[in-house]
Coordinates of C-alpha atoms and ligand atoms in Angstrom, one line a residue:
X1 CA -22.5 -18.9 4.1
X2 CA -20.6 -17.0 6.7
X3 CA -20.6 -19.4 9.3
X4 CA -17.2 -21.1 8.5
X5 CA -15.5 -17.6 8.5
X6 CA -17.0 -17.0 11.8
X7 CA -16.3 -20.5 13.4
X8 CA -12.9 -19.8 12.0
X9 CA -12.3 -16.3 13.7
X10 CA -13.8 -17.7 17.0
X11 CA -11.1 -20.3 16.7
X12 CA -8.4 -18.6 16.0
X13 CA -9.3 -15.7 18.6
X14 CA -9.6 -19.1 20.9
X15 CA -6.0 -21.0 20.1
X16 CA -3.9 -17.5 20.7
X17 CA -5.7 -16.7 23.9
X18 CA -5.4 -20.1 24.9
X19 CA -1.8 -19.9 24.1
X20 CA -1.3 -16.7 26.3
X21 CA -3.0 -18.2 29.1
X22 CA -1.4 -21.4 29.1
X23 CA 2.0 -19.5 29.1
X24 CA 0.6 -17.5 31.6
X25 CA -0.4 -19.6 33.9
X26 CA 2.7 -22.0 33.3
X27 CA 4.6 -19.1 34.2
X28 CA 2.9 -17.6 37.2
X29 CA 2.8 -21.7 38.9
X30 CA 6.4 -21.9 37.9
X31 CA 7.6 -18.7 39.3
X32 CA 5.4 -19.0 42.8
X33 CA 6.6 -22.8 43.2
X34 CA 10.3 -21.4 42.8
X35 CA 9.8 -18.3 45.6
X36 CA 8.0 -20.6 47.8
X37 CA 10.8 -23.4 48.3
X38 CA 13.7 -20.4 48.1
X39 CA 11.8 -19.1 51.1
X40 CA 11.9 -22.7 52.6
X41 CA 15.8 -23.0 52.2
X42 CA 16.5 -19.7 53.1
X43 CA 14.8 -20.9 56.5
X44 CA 16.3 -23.5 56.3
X45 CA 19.8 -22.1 55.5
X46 CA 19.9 -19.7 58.7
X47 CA 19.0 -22.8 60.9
X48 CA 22.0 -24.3 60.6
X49 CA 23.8 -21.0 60.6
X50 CA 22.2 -20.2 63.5
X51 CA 23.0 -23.7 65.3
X52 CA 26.6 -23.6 63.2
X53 CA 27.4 -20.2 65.4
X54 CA 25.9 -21.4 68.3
X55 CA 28.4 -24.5 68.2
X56 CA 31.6 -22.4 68.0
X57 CA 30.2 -20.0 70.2
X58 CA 29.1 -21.8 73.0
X59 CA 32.2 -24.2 72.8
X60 CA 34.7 -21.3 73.4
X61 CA 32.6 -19.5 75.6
X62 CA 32.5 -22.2 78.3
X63 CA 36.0 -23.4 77.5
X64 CA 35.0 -27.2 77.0
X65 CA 33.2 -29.7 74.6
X66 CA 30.8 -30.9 77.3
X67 CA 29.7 -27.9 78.9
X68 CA 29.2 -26.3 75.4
X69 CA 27.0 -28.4 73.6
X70 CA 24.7 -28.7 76.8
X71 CA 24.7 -25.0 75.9
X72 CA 23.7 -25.3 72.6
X73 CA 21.0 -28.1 73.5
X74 CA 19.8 -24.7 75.3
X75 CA 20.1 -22.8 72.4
X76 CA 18.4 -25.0 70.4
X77 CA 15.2 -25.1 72.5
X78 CA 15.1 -21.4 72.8
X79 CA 15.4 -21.4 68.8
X80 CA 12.1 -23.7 69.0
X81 CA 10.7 -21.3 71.3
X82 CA 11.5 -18.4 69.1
X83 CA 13.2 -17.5 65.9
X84 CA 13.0 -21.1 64.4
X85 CA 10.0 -23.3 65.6
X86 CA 9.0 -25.0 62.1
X87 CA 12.1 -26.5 61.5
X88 CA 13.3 -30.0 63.1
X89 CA 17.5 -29.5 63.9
X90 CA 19.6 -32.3 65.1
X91 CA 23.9 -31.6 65.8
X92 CA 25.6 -34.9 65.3
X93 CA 28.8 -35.7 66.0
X94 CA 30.1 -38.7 64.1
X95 CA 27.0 -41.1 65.2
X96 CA 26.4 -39.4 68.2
X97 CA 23.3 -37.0 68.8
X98 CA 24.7 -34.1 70.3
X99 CA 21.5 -32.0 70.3
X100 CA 18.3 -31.8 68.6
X101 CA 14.6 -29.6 68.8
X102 CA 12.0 -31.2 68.0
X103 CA 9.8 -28.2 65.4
X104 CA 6.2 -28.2 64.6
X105 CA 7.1 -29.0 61.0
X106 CA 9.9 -31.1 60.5
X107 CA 10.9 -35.3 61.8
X108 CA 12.9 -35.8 64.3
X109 CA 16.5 -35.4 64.1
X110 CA 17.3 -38.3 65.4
X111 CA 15.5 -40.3 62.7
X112 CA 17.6 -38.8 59.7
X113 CA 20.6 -40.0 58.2
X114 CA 24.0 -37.6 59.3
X115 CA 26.9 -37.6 57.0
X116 CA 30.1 -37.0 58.6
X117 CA 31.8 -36.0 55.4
X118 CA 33.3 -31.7 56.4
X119 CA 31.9 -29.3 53.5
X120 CA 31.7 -25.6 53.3
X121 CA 28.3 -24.8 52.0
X122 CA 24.9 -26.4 53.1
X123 CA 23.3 -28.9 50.5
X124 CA 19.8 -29.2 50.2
X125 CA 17.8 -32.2 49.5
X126 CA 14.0 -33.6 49.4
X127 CA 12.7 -37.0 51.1
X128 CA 9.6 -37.7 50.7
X129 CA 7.9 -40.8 52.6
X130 CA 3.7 -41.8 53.8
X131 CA 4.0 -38.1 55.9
X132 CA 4.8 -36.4 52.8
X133 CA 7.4 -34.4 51.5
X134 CA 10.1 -33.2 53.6
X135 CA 12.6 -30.2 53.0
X136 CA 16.3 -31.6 54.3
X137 CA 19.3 -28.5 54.7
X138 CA 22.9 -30.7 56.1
X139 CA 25.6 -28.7 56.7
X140 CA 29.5 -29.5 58.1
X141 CA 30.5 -27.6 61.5
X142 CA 34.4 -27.3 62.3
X143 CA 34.8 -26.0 65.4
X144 CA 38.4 -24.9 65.5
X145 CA 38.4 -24.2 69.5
X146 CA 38.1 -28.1 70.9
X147 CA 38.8 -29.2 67.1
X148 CA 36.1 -31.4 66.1
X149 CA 33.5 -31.5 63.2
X150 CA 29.8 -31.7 63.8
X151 CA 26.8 -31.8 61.7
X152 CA 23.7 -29.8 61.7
X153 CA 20.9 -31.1 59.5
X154 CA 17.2 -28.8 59.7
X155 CA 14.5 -30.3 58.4
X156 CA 11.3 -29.1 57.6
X157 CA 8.0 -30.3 55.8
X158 CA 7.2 -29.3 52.3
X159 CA 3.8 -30.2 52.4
X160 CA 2.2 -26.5 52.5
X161 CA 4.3 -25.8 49.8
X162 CA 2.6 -28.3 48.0
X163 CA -0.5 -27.9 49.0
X164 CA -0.5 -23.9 48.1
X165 CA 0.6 -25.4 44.5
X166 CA -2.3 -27.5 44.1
X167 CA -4.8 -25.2 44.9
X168 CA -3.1 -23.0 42.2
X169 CA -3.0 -25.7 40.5
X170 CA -7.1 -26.4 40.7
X171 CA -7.2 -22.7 40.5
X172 CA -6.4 -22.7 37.0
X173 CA -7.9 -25.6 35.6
X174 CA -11.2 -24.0 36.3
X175 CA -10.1 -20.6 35.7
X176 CA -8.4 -21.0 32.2
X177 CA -11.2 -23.2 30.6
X178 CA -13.9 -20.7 31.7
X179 CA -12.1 -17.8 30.2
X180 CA -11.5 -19.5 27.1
X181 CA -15.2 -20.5 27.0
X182 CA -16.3 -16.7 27.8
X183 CA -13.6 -15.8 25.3
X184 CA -15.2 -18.0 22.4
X185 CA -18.5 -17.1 23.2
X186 CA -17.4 -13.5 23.1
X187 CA -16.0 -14.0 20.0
X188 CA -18.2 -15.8 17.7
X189 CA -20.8 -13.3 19.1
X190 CA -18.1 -10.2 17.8
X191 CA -17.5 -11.9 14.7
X192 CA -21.3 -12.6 13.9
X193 CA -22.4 -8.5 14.3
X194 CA -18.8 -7.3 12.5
X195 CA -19.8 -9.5 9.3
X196 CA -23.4 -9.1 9.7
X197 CA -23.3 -6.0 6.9
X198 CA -21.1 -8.4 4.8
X199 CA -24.1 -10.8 5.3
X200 CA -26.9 -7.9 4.6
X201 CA -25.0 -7.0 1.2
X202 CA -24.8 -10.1 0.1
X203 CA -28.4 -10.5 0.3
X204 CA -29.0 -7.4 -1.3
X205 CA -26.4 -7.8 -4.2
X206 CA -28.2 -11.5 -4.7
X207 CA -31.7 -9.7 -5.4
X208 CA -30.0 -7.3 -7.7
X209 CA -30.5 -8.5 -11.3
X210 CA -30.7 -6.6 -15.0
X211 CA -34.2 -5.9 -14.1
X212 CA -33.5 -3.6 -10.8
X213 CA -29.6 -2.4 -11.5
X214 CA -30.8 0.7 -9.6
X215 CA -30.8 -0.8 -6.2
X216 CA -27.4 -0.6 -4.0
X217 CA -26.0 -1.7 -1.2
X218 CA -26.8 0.0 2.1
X219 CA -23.1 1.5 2.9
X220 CA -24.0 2.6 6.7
X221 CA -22.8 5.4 8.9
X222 CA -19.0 5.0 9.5
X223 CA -16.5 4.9 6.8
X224 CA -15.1 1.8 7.1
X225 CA -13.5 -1.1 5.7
X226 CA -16.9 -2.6 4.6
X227 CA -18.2 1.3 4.1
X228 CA -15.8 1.5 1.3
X229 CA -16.5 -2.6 -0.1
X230 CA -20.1 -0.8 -0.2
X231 CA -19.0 2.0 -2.0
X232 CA -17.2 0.3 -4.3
X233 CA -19.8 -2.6 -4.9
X234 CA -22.6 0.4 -5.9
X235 CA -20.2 2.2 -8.4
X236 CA -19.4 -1.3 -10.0
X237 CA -23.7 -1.5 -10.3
X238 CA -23.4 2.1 -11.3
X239 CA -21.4 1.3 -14.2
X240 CA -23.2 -1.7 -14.9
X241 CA -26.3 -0.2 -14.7
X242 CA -24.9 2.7 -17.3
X243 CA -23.7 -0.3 -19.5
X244 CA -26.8 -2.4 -19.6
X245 CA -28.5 1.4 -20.4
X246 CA -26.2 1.6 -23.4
X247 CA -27.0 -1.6 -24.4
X248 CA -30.6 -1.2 -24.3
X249 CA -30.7 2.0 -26.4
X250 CA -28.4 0.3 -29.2
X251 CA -30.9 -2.6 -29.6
X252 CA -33.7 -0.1 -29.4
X253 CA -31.8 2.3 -32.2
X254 CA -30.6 -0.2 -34.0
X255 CA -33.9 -2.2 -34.1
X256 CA -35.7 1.2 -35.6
X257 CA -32.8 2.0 -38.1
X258 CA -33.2 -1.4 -39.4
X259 CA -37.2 -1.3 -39.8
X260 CA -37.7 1.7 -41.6
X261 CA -35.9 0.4 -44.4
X262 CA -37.0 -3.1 -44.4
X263 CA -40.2 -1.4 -44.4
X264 CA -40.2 0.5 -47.0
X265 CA -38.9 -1.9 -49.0
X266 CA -41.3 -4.5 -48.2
X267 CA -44.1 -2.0 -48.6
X268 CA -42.6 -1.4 -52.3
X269 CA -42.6 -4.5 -52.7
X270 CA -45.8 -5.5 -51.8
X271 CA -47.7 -2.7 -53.6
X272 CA -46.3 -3.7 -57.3
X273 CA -47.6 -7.3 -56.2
X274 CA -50.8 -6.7 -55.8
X275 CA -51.0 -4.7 -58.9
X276 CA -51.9 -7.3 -62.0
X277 CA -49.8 -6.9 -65.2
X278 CA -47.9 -4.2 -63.7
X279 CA -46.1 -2.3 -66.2
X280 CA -42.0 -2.6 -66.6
X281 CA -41.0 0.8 -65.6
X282 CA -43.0 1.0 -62.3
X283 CA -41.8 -2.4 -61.7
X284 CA -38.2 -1.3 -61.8
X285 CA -39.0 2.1 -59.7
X286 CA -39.7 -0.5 -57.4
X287 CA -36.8 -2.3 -57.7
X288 CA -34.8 0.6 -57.2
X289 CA -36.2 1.7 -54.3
X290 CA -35.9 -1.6 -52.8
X291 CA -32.4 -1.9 -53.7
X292 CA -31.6 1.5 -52.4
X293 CA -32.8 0.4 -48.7
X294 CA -31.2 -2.9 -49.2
X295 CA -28.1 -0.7 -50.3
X296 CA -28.8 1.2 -46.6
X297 CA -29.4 -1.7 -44.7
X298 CA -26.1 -3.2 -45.5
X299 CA -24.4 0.1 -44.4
X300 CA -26.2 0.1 -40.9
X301 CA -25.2 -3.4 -40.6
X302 CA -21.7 -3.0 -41.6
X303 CA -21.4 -0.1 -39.2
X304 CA -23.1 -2.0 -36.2
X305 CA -20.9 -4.9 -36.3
X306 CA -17.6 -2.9 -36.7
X307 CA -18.6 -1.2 -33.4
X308 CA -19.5 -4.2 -32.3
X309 CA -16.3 -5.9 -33.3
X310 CA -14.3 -2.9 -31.7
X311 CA -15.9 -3.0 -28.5
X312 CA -15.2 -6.8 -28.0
X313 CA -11.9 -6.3 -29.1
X314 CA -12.5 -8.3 -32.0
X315 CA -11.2 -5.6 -34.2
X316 CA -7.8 -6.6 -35.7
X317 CA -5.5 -3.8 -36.9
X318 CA -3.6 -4.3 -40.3
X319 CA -0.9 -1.9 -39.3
X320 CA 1.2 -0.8 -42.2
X321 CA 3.6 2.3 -42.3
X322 CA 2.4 5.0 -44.9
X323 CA 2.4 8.6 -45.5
X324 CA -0.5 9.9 -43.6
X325 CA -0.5 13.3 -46.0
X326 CA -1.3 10.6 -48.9
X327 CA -4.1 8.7 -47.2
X328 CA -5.5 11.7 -46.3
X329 CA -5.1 13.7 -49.5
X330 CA -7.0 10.4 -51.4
X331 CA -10.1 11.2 -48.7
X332 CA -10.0 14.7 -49.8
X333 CA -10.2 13.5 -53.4
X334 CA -13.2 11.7 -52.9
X335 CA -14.9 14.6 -50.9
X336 CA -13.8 17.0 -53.9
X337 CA -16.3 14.9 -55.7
X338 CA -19.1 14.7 -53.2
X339 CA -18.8 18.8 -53.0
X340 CA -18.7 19.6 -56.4
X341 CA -22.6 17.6 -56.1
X342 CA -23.6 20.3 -53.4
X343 CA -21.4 23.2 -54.8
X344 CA -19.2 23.2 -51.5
X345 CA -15.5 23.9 -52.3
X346 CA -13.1 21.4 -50.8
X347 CA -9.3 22.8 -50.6
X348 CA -6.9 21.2 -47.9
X349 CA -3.2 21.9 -46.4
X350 CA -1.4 18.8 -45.7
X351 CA 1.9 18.2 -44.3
X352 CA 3.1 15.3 -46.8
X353 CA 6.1 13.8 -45.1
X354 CA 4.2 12.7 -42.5
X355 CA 4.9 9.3 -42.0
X356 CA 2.5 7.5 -39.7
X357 CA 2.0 3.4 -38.7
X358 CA -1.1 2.0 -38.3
X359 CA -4.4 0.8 -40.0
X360 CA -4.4 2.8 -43.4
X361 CA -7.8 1.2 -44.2
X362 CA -9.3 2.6 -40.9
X363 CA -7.8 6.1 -41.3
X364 CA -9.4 6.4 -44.8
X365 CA -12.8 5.6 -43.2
X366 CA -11.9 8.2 -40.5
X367 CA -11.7 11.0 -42.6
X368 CA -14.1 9.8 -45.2
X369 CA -16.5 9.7 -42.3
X370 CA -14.9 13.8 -41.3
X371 CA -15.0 15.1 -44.8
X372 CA -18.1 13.7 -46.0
X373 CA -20.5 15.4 -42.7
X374 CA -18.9 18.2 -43.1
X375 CA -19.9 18.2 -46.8
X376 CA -23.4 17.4 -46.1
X377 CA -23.7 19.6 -43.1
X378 CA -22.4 22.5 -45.3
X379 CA -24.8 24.5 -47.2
X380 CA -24.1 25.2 -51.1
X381 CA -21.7 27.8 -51.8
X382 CA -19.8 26.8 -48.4
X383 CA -16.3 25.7 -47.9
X384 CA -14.5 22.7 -46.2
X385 CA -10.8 22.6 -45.3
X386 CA -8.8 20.1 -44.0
X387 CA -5.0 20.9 -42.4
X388 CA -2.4 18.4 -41.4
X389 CA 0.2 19.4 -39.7
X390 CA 2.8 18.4 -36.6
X391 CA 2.1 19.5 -33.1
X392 CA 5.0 18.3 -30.6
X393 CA 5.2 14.6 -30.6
X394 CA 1.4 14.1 -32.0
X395 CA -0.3 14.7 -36.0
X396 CA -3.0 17.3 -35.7
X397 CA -5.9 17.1 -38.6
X398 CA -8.0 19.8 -38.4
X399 CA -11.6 19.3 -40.4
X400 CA -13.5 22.8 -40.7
X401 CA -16.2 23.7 -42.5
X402 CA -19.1 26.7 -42.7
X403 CA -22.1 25.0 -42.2
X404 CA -25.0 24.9 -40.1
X405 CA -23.4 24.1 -36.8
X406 CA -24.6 21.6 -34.0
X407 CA -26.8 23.3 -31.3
X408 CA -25.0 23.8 -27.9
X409 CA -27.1 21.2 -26.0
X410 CA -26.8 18.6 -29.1
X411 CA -22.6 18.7 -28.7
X412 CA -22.1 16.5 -26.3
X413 CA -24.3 13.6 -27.5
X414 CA -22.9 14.0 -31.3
X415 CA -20.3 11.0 -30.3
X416 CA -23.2 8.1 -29.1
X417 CA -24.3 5.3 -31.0
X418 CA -27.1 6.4 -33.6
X419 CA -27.4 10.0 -32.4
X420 CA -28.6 12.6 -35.1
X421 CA -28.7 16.1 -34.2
X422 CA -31.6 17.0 -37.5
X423 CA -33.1 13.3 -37.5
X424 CA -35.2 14.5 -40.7
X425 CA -32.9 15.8 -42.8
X426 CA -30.0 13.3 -42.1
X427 CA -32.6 10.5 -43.3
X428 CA -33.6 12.2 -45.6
X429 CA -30.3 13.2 -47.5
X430 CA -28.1 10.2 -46.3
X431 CA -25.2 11.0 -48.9
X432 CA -22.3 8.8 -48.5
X433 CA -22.7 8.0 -44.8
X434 CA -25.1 5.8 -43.4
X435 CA -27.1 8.5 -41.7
X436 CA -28.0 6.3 -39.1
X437 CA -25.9 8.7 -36.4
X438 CA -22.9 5.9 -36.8
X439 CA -20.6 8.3 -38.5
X440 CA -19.0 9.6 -35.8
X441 CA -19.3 7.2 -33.1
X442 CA -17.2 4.5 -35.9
X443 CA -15.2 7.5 -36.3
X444 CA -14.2 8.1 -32.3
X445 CA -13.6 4.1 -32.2
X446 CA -11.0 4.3 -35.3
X447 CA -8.8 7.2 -33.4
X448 CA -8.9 5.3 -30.3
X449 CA -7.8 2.1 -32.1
X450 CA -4.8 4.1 -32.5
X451 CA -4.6 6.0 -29.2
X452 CA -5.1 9.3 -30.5
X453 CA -8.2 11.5 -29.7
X454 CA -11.2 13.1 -31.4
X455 CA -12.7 16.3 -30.3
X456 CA -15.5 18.6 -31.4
X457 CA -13.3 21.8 -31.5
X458 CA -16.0 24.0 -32.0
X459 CA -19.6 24.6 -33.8
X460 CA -22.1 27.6 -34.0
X461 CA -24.2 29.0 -37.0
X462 CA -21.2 30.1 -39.1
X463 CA -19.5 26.0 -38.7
X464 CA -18.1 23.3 -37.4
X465 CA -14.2 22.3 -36.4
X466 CA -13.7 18.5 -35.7
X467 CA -9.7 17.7 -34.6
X468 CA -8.0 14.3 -34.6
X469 CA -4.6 14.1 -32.2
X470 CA -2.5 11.2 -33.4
X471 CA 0.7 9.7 -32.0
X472 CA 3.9 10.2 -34.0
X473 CA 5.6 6.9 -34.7
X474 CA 7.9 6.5 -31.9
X475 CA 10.6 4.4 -33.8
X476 CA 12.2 6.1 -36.2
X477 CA 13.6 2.8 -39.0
X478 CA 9.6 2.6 -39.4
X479 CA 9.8 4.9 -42.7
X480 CA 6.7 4.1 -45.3
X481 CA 8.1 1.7 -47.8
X482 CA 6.5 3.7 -50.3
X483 CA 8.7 6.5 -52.7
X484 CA 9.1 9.8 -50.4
X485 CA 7.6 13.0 -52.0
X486 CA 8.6 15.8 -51.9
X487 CA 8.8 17.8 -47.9
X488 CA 6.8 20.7 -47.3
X489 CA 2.6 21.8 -47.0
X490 CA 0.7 21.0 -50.3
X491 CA -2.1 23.3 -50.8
X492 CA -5.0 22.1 -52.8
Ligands
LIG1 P1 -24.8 10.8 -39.5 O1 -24.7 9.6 -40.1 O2 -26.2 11.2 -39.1 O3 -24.1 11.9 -40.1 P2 -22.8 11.0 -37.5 O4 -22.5 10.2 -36.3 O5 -21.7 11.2 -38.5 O6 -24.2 10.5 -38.1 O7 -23.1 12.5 -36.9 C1 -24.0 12.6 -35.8 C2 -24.7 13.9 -35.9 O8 -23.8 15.0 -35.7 C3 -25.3 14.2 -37.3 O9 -26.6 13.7 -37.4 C4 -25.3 15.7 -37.4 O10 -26.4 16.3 -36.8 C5 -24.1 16.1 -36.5 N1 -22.9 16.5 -37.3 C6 -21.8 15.8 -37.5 N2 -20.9 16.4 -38.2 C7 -21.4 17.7 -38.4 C8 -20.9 18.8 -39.1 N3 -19.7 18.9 -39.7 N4 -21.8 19.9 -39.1 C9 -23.0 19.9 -38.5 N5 -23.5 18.8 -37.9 C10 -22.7 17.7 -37.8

């Protein structure tokens, strides 16, 4: 799987090293080619300065034309014997060889083309022929003394030159391939062992399935890049692991909530059958009891898949703008009833202008689901209060009651799916929630919905205090459509 990316690393660590070594090298042949044939014309240059000065020197030393270049033949052979022995100089005068030396590296003056033309500066030029390549420096004499114009041309090969270039040259053809090899070698083996722990967690993360979630990647010593992809990667199966856990226990709850009452009903059912001529009135006992867990499986259900719905986000909200003092005070209402039935006294201090947008359906549930455990949690003779008021930019509802309380270590589980804290008694007495530990959990969902937030405030022996935090309507034009009553806190 990996061997593209590491073909394609070796390649390009390959084409940019290539790159600097071609410029390199290009550089490095250019620049010692360029020294070597300045060295040659500077050599060449002080030749014919040499045999220039030597011309106007000997000239007016021995006060005639003749006698002066026989001088500077002289000086010309102790130049070959001395200072200047590779280079080849001939002295022309029109088309007459005035003087020449020979030199170990240059033709014979004699066999090169003079100019007679006068100029300044000495020009440089190459001839090559079968010998090879030849260096050629002319430059024009005027010697002012007997006035007459020579020319002194210095020759001298260019073939070591050359030569020294080649074997550069081969020099670098082997060495630049070779490197580059070694290079790509070196690099595909560098790139193989860096993504060799990308390799190993792939492996690892292929085996991991929903069956073994509890495996994770190996995330080695040094906290690297791939350390932290590790890392990462095991908190993603962490969470995944936590989720398929969730959804496990749900099935699992949710499977057993929905047996007991099909089996009870079905036992019911099946008991009057195999009864002949089974009176009317125990036939309608039966009826009732099968309707009452019919009547409980329907709640379950209906509860399961509006979770379900909200955790898909599935769950559309049919936001309205109301008075949240009125939707509230109807919940209270309906708990009145429910505690008059257990002899718990309901009373309530609401905030009534207290205008609110957002699901009013869902909000009823809310604090039907609120007010009726704290109801049913409450023993007779207790009380329940409910308080709405503002705090800052948010709606606080408080829901108190005296009841029993939720033991310390049953708190922080009193928000999961299915979760009762007295499993007996809560199935027992189901009242108007399901009692299948959905209450609250639909409950947390519904404040969510609306990006407020629902909090156990506190619980012990002498009650319970549940709080709801909801966002104030941020735009003020949204005032309820509904007539406004009157400001201030209604007691009931
Ligand atoms: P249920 O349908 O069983 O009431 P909930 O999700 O509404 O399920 O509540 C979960 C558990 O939290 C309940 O079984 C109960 O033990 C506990 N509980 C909730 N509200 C109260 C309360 N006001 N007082 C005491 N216990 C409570």
């Amino acid at each position: 799987m990996f061997r593209g990316v590491r073909v394609r690393l070796t390649l390009w660590y390959t084409g940019v090293l290539a790159t600097v070594l071609l410029v390199f090298s290009i550089g490095v042949y250019s620049a010692l080619g360029t020294s070597m044939r300045q060295r040659l014309d500077d050599n060449l240059r002080s030749a014919t300065q040499v045999t220039s000065l030597a011309l106007n020197h000997e000239t007016e030393e021995h006060g005639g034309r003749e006698a002066g270049e026989a001088n500077v033949r002289l000086v010309l052979n102790t130049m070959h014997q001395t200072s200047f022995p590779r280079p080849a100089i001939a002295v022309w005068d029109g088309s007459r060889l005035v003087a020449e030396k020979p030199g170990t590296a240059g033709l014979p003056g004699a066999t090169l083309a003079h100019k007679t033309d006068i100029r300044a500066s000495t020009s440089f030029s190459t001839l090559r022929n079968s010998a090879g390549s030849y260096r050629i420096a002319t430059a024009s004499v005027w010697v002012p003394s007997i006035s007459a114009h020579y020319q002194v041309i210095a020759n001298e090969s260019a073939e070591p030159i050359e030569a020294g270039l080649a074997s550069m040259r081969e020099i670098l053809m082997i060495f630049v391939p070779l490197c580059l090899l070694l290079a790509a070698a070196g690099g595909y083996f560098l790139a193989r062992k860096s993504l060799k722990p990308v390799l190993l967690m792939t492996q690892t993360a292929e085996q991991i399935s929903s069956h073994n979630l509890e495996q994770r990647l190996s995330t080695g010593t040094s906290r690297d890049e791939l350390g932290l992809l590790a890392e990462t990667f095991n908190r993603l199966f962490a969470r995944l692991q936590e989720a398929f856990r969730q959804q496990r226990q749900f099935m699992a709850d949710a499977s057993h909530e929905l047996r007991t009452p099909l089996s009870v009903a079905l036992t019911a059912t099946q008991v009057n059958l195999q009864v002949r001529n089974q009176n009317a009135r125990e036939l309608y006992e039966a009826l009732e009891v099968v309707q009452s867990q019919l009547f409980r499986l329907r709640r379950v259900v209906e509860d399961m898949f509006m979770l379900v719905r909200t955790d898909n986000g599935m769950r559309d909200l049919t936001v309205t703008s109301f008075y949240l003092g009125e939707v509230i005070l109807d919940s209270v209402r309906a708990a009145k009833v429910l505690g008059d039935v257990r002899n718990v006294r309901v009373t309530s201090s609401i905030m009534r202008e207290a205008c609110f947008i957002g699901d009013e359906g869902l909000l009823r549930q809310l604090f039907l689901i609120l007010l009726d455990n704290a109801v049913k949690y409450t023993p007779h003779g207790g009380n329940v209060d409910l308080a709405l008021r503002a705090a800052g930019d948010e709606y606080e509802i408080q829901v108190s009651d005296t009841g029993c309380g939720i033991a310390a270590p049953d708190q922080p589980f009193i928000f999961d799916r299915f979760f009762r804290a007295d499993k007996s008694r809560s199935r027992r007495d189901p009242g108007a929630g399901s009692g299948a530990g959905l209450g609250l959990a639909i409950a947390k969902s519904i404040v969510e919905l609306h990006k407020g937030e629902l909090k156990l405030e506190h619980s012990g022996p002498s009650g319970s205090m549940f709080s709801v935090r909801l966002p104030c309507p941020a735009i003020e034009a949204e005032t309820p459509s509904v007539s406004s009553p009157a400001s201030g806190v209604m007691q009931h």
